[in-house]
Amino acid sequence: MLYVDGKWVEADELSVHPEDRGYNFGDGIYEVVRIYKGNIYQWEGHLTRLIRSAREIQLELPWTAEELSTIAHELLAKNNITSDDDATLYIQVTRGIAPRVHDIPSNIRPVIMGFVRRKERPLADMKKGITAQIIEDIRWLRCDIKTLNLLGAVLVKQYAKDAGAQDSILHRNGIVTECSAANLFVVKDNELYTHPANHLILNGITRLDVIALAKSNGFTVHEEPFTVDFLKQADEVFSTGTTVEVMPIISVDGQAVGTGQIGPVVKKLQELFEENIIKTVLV
Ligand SMILES: *Cc1c(COP(=O)(O)O)cnc(C)c1O
């Protein structure tokens, strides 16, 4: 069951208005949230970010944080998500329906839609690592907003796939930003490097988790820009995100990263992340 604009419907019963601005312009925002064993992981972080994204695009949410939380929990209940299930929860808010003009119509009512999908954790890839291709970051200059307008992300991911890799690592003028839908870290001499959280990246909940876990376990974390050349000399590379968790990248542009095997730092961070999930899900 999907939750759409106050109603519960099946996917094949859903119709989209031709002048919903989400449909015409990608004018809206979204979140993808992890469900581990029937429990929502890091809901507060996702909720806070959804509210921030709305504010940044001048979309006034007509729901309180509490109402949004109720919708999320009802989505799990209506879809019979139990403690046996790993899943993802998707929530989007479009600006709403109005005759098509570019500027923001007044008195427009946002449309919310949410669904749940059962989804296993990517345990095999997390063990084995994935391949990536360096691609120019062709996205806009407000990557800090989790907007529905994802054509840039769609294309860079496809360019990586066309080049035979599993994900793209993006750069702007030689500075590494992030992946198509995940944040990027490199490890050099046991220290972590990741792009600072500004308008050029989406500040991931998983990114923040990993930085906090790394710091509290004695790692130095540099939130500073670094180059593609620096990345290519790195000992380890990995991406982070709600669905990819802590994902080792073992080859970049067809060249092995470090030894070409999963490194000790990423392995340690995966263990710490796992403990964090267990701690969060069991309370
Ligand atoms: C969602 C997203 C991420 C990862 O954020 P999480 O909160 O960790 O899921 C990273 N980069 C982009 C571009 C994203 O859209």
Tab-separated table of C-alpha atoms and ligand atoms in Angstrom:
chain	number	residue	atom	x	y	z
A	1	MET	CA	0.000	0.000	0.000
A	2	LEU	CA	1.141	3.503	-0.839
A	3	TYR	CA	0.264	6.613	1.097
A	4	VAL	CA	-0.732	9.327	-1.397
A	5	ASP	CA	-2.097	12.708	-0.416
A	6	GLY	CA	-3.959	11.397	2.630
A	7	LYS	CA	-5.200	8.127	1.095
A	8	TRP	CA	-4.027	4.506	1.063
A	9	VAL	CA	-3.876	3.074	-2.465
A	10	GLU	CA	-2.240	0.247	-4.394
A	11	ALA	CA	0.416	1.232	-6.937
A	12	ASP	CA	-1.786	0.360	-9.921
A	13	GLU	CA	-4.606	2.538	-8.559
A	14	LEU	CA	-2.374	5.598	-8.422
A	15	SER	CA	-2.780	8.317	-11.003
A	16	VAL	CA	-0.570	11.374	-11.246
A	17	HIS	CA	-2.034	14.738	-12.166
A	18	PRO	CA	-0.480	15.995	-15.454
A	19	GLU	CA	0.355	19.309	-13.804
A	20	ASP	CA	1.826	18.007	-10.585
A	21	ARG	CA	5.044	20.029	-10.415
A	22	GLY	CA	6.959	16.966	-9.257
A	23	TYR	CA	6.025	15.343	-12.562
A	24	ASN	CA	6.688	18.442	-14.733
A	25	PHE	CA	9.772	19.926	-13.068
A	26	GLY	CA	11.081	17.461	-10.496
A	27	ASP	CA	9.898	20.209	-8.142
A	28	GLY	CA	9.934	18.386	-4.829
A	29	ILE	CA	12.045	16.611	-2.245
A	30	TYR	CA	12.419	13.094	-0.904
A	31	GLU	CA	14.070	10.745	1.572
A	32	VAL	CA	15.066	7.090	1.426
A	33	VAL	CA	15.100	5.563	4.908
A	34	ARG	CA	16.421	2.153	5.994
A	35	ILE	CA	14.287	-0.371	7.836
A	36	TYR	CA	16.328	-2.987	9.704
A	37	LYS	CA	14.336	-5.857	11.188
A	38	GLY	CA	11.146	-3.840	11.114
A	39	ASN	CA	12.688	-0.769	12.784
A	40	ILE	CA	13.263	2.609	11.157
A	41	TYR	CA	16.955	3.520	11.258
A	42	GLN	CA	17.924	7.164	11.970
A	43	TRP	CA	14.398	8.516	11.429
A	44	GLU	CA	15.108	11.798	13.227
A	45	GLY	CA	18.033	12.554	10.908
A	46	HIS	CA	15.975	11.883	7.779
A	47	LEU	CA	13.009	13.867	9.088
A	48	THR	CA	15.196	16.847	9.960
A	49	ARG	CA	16.784	16.735	6.506
A	50	LEU	CA	13.396	16.486	4.747
A	51	ILE	CA	12.244	19.581	6.622
A	52	ARG	CA	15.471	21.383	5.711
A	53	SER	CA	15.188	20.399	2.021
A	54	ALA	CA	11.624	21.776	1.987
A	55	ARG	CA	12.755	25.068	3.488
A	56	GLU	CA	15.620	25.408	0.994
A	57	ILE	CA	13.233	25.133	-1.983
A	58	GLN	CA	10.656	27.472	-0.366
A	59	LEU	CA	8.165	24.643	0.069
A	60	GLU	CA	6.064	25.076	3.185
A	61	LEU	CA	5.254	21.642	4.601
A	62	PRO	CA	1.652	21.479	5.839
A	63	TRP	CA	2.489	18.503	8.125
A	64	THR	CA	4.125	18.645	11.519
A	65	ALA	CA	7.166	16.483	12.252
A	66	GLU	CA	4.865	14.337	14.366
A	67	GLU	CA	2.383	13.828	11.510
A	68	LEU	CA	5.227	12.840	9.175
A	69	SER	CA	6.450	10.318	11.750
A	70	THR	CA	2.947	8.870	12.028
A	71	ILE	CA	2.775	8.469	8.235
A	72	ALA	CA	6.141	6.641	8.254
A	73	HIS	CA	5.024	4.243	10.979
A	74	GLU	CA	1.653	3.636	9.323
A	75	LEU	CA	3.463	2.767	6.091
A	76	LEU	CA	5.261	-0.029	7.927
A	77	ALA	CA	2.080	-1.275	9.591
A	78	LYS	CA	-0.070	-1.206	6.420
A	79	ASN	CA	2.621	-3.136	4.554
A	80	ASN	CA	2.970	-5.775	7.291
A	81	ILE	CA	6.626	-4.977	7.905
A	82	THR	CA	7.668	-7.058	10.902
A	83	SER	CA	10.868	-7.795	12.820
A	84	ASP	CA	11.712	-10.314	10.053
A	85	ASP	CA	11.934	-7.623	7.398
A	86	ASP	CA	14.708	-5.441	6.027
A	87	ALA	CA	13.215	-2.767	3.785
A	88	THR	CA	13.450	0.788	2.515
A	89	LEU	CA	10.926	3.529	3.107
A	90	TYR	CA	10.555	6.162	0.393
A	91	ILE	CA	8.825	9.478	1.076
A	92	GLN	CA	8.495	12.305	-1.408
A	93	VAL	CA	6.770	15.656	-1.307
A	94	THR	CA	6.062	17.520	-4.537
A	95	ARG	CA	5.190	21.183	-4.529
A	96	GLY	CA	1.710	20.309	-5.753
A	97	ILE	CA	-0.636	20.859	-8.666
A	98	ALA	CA	-0.995	24.139	-10.571
A	99	PRO	CA	-1.098	25.405	-14.180
A	100	ARG	CA	2.427	25.036	-15.547
A	101	VAL	CA	4.545	28.136	-14.965
A	102	HIS	CA	8.145	28.177	-13.764
A	103	ASP	CA	7.799	30.493	-10.772
A	104	ILE	CA	6.194	29.165	-7.615
A	105	PRO	CA	2.379	29.526	-7.648
A	106	SER	CA	0.821	30.919	-4.487
A	107	ASN	CA	-1.708	28.866	-2.511
A	108	ILE	CA	-0.379	25.597	-3.862
A	109	ARG	CA	-0.841	22.514	-1.701
A	110	PRO	CA	2.056	20.014	-1.524
A	111	VAL	CA	1.391	16.356	-2.390
A	112	ILE	CA	2.990	13.645	-0.263
A	113	MET	CA	3.589	10.069	-1.382
A	114	GLY	CA	5.246	7.208	0.468
A	115	PHE	CA	5.890	3.525	-0.039
A	116	VAL	CA	7.844	0.662	1.475
A	117	ARG	CA	9.833	-1.945	-0.403
A	118	ARG	CA	11.292	-5.088	1.121
A	119	LYS	CA	15.022	-4.950	0.434
A	120	GLU	CA	17.942	-7.073	1.563
A	121	ARG	CA	21.175	-5.483	2.736
A	122	PRO	CA	23.940	-5.495	0.044
A	123	LEU	CA	26.061	-7.894	2.095
A	124	ALA	CA	27.813	-9.589	-0.841
A	125	ASP	CA	29.009	-6.302	-2.368
A	126	MET	CA	30.020	-5.017	1.075
A	127	LYS	CA	32.310	-8.039	1.406
A	128	LYS	CA	33.636	-8.021	-2.125
A	129	GLY	CA	33.706	-4.303	-2.942
A	130	ILE	CA	32.544	-2.568	-6.120
A	131	THR	CA	34.134	-0.815	-9.094
A	132	ALA	CA	33.827	2.878	-9.918
A	133	GLN	CA	34.560	5.259	-12.740
A	134	ILE	CA	35.592	8.913	-12.387
A	135	ILE	CA	32.948	11.082	-14.080
A	136	GLU	CA	32.570	14.842	-14.329
A	137	ASP	CA	30.041	16.164	-11.812
A	138	ILE	CA	27.470	17.714	-14.153
A	139	ARG	CA	24.861	18.333	-11.436
A	140	TRP	CA	23.647	21.749	-10.280
A	141	LEU	CA	25.054	23.916	-7.464
A	142	ARG	CA	22.579	22.939	-4.712
A	143	CYS	CA	23.530	19.300	-4.256
A	144	ASP	CA	22.890	19.797	-0.517
A	145	ILE	CA	19.135	19.572	-1.201
A	146	LYS	CA	17.634	16.084	-1.600
A	147	THR	CA	15.501	17.067	-4.567
A	148	LEU	CA	13.455	14.913	-6.943
A	149	ASN	CA	15.290	16.560	-9.822
A	150	LEU	CA	17.802	13.759	-10.310
A	151	LEU	CA	18.601	13.825	-14.021
A	152	GLY	CA	22.251	14.730	-13.331
A	153	ALA	CA	22.550	11.764	-10.976
A	154	VAL	CA	20.791	9.476	-13.470
A	155	LEU	CA	23.211	10.409	-16.257
A	156	VAL	CA	26.444	10.157	-14.253
A	157	LYS	CA	25.416	6.733	-12.980
A	158	GLN	CA	24.647	5.627	-16.533
A	159	TYR	CA	27.997	6.995	-17.820
A	160	ALA	CA	29.745	4.863	-15.181
A	161	LYS	CA	27.677	1.840	-16.178
A	162	ASP	CA	28.436	2.441	-19.874
A	163	ALA	CA	32.137	2.427	-18.941
A	164	GLY	CA	31.665	-0.980	-17.281
A	165	ALA	CA	31.783	0.235	-13.658
A	166	GLN	CA	29.208	-0.142	-10.882
A	167	ASP	CA	29.160	3.467	-9.668
A	168	SER	CA	30.460	6.894	-10.563
A	169	ILE	CA	32.866	8.966	-8.484
A	170	LEU	CA	32.197	12.597	-9.352
A	171	HIS	CA	34.660	15.461	-9.666
A	172	ARG	CA	34.352	19.179	-10.303
A	173	ASN	CA	37.514	20.646	-11.860
A	174	GLY	CA	39.552	17.764	-10.453
A	175	ILE	CA	38.088	17.952	-6.929
A	176	VAL	CA	36.259	14.803	-5.840
A	177	THR	CA	32.741	15.538	-4.572
A	178	GLU	CA	30.757	12.323	-4.007
A	179	CYS	CA	29.160	9.391	-5.866
A	180	SER	CA	25.896	9.516	-7.839
A	181	ALA	CA	23.773	8.723	-4.778
A	182	ALA	CA	26.293	8.135	-1.987
A	183	ASN	CA	29.084	10.027	-0.238
A	184	LEU	CA	32.737	9.231	-0.845
A	185	PHE	CA	35.660	8.714	1.545
A	186	VAL	CA	39.292	7.870	0.968
A	187	VAL	CA	41.817	6.507	3.437
A	188	LYS	CA	45.461	7.579	3.291
A	189	ASP	CA	47.960	6.581	6.006
A	190	ASN	CA	45.084	5.513	8.279
A	191	GLU	CA	43.346	8.917	8.087
A	192	LEU	CA	39.989	9.587	6.441
A	193	TYR	CA	39.221	12.281	3.880
A	194	THR	CA	35.818	13.359	2.601
A	195	HIS	CA	34.440	16.463	0.876
A	196	PRO	CA	33.134	19.094	3.328
A	197	ALA	CA	29.349	19.322	3.686
A	198	ASN	CA	28.609	22.358	1.537
A	199	HIS	CA	26.428	23.036	-1.527
A	200	LEU	CA	28.450	20.559	-3.653
A	201	ILE	CA	27.416	17.373	-1.833
A	202	LEU	CA	24.420	15.874	-0.080
A	203	ASN	CA	25.326	15.551	3.584
A	204	GLY	CA	24.402	11.899	4.110
A	205	ILE	CA	23.084	10.534	7.379
A	206	THR	CA	25.423	7.563	6.823
A	207	ARG	CA	28.315	9.979	6.144
A	208	LEU	CA	27.654	11.668	9.494
A	209	ASP	CA	27.373	8.275	11.244
A	210	VAL	CA	30.674	7.098	9.784
A	211	ILE	CA	32.494	10.340	10.670
A	212	ALA	CA	31.235	10.111	14.259
A	213	LEU	CA	32.076	6.410	14.575
A	214	ALA	CA	35.540	6.923	13.068
A	215	LYS	CA	36.355	9.855	15.368
A	216	SER	CA	35.164	8.111	18.510
A	217	ASN	CA	37.396	5.182	17.590
A	218	GLY	CA	40.525	7.248	17.253
A	219	PHE	CA	40.624	7.961	13.512
A	220	THR	CA	41.434	11.412	12.202
A	221	VAL	CA	38.784	12.598	9.732
A	222	HIS	CA	39.547	15.451	7.332
A	223	GLU	CA	36.439	17.120	5.915
A	224	GLU	CA	38.319	18.927	3.189
A	225	PRO	CA	38.464	18.948	-0.619
A	226	PHE	CA	40.911	16.530	-2.291
A	227	THR	CA	41.830	15.811	-5.887
A	228	VAL	CA	41.252	12.883	-8.240
A	229	ASP	CA	45.043	12.323	-8.158
A	230	PHE	CA	44.946	12.042	-4.365
A	231	LEU	CA	42.103	9.529	-4.639
A	232	LYS	CA	44.081	7.457	-7.139
A	233	GLN	CA	46.980	7.265	-4.634
A	234	ALA	CA	44.687	6.308	-1.744
A	235	ASP	CA	45.098	3.166	0.350
A	236	GLU	CA	41.336	2.609	0.486
A	237	VAL	CA	38.209	4.161	-1.037
A	238	PHE	CA	34.615	3.659	0.044
A	239	SER	CA	31.174	5.154	-0.335
A	240	THR	CA	28.424	5.577	2.252
A	241	GLY	CA	24.659	5.776	1.948
A	242	THR	CA	21.406	4.489	3.370
A	243	THR	CA	21.190	1.544	0.982
A	244	VAL	CA	24.913	0.924	0.299
A	245	GLU	CA	25.915	1.360	3.993
A	246	VAL	CA	29.745	1.318	4.039
A	247	MET	CA	30.703	0.130	0.554
A	248	PRO	CA	34.329	-0.597	-0.377
A	249	ILE	CA	35.438	0.595	-3.825
A	250	ILE	CA	38.229	-1.696	-4.941
A	251	SER	CA	38.868	-0.348	-8.424
A	252	VAL	CA	38.729	3.137	-9.961
A	253	ASP	CA	38.914	3.658	-13.737
A	254	GLY	CA	39.930	0.010	-14.055
A	255	GLN	CA	42.922	0.422	-11.705
A	256	ALA	CA	43.083	-1.397	-8.360
A	257	VAL	CA	42.759	0.774	-5.244
A	258	GLY	CA	45.621	-0.041	-2.854
A	259	THR	CA	46.007	-3.813	-2.827
A	260	GLY	CA	42.788	-4.299	-4.820
A	261	GLN	CA	41.281	-5.986	-1.765
A	262	ILE	CA	39.079	-4.583	0.964
A	263	GLY	CA	41.296	-2.663	3.362
A	264	PRO	CA	41.503	-2.831	7.162
A	265	VAL	CA	40.022	0.629	7.792
A	266	VAL	CA	36.887	0.045	5.736
A	267	LYS	CA	36.487	-3.359	7.373
A	268	LYS	CA	36.723	-1.760	10.818
A	269	LEU	CA	34.188	0.918	9.866
A	270	GLN	CA	31.796	-1.746	8.571
A	271	GLU	CA	32.041	-3.499	11.934
A	272	LEU	CA	31.413	-0.256	13.825
A	273	PHE	CA	28.457	0.527	11.555
A	274	GLU	CA	27.052	-2.961	12.124
A	275	GLU	CA	27.291	-2.481	15.915
A	276	ASN	CA	25.531	0.853	15.519
A	277	ILE	CA	22.673	-0.770	13.592
A	278	ILE	CA	22.288	-3.465	16.222
A	279	LYS	CA	22.339	-0.891	19.034
A	280	THR	CA	19.735	1.240	17.266
A	281	VAL	CA	17.464	-1.578	16.149
A	282	LEU	CA	17.392	-3.425	19.454
A	283	VAL	CA	16.290	-0.428	21.563
B	1	LIG	C1	20.874	10.395	-0.405
B	1	LIG	C2	22.211	10.739	-0.955
B	1	LIG	C3	23.407	10.430	-0.284
B	1	LIG	C4	23.471	9.554	0.940
B	1	LIG	O1	22.743	10.031	2.026
B	1	LIG	P1	22.263	9.046	3.167
B	1	LIG	O2	21.509	9.943	4.080
B	1	LIG	O3	23.474	8.481	3.798
B	1	LIG	O4	21.419	8.014	2.512
B	1	LIG	C5	24.600	10.897	-0.804
B	1	LIG	N1	24.638	11.608	-1.953
B	1	LIG	C6	23.512	11.899	-2.643
B	1	LIG	C7	23.632	12.671	-3.906
B	1	LIG	C8	22.277	11.472	-2.169
B	1	LIG	O5	21.176	11.751	-2.871
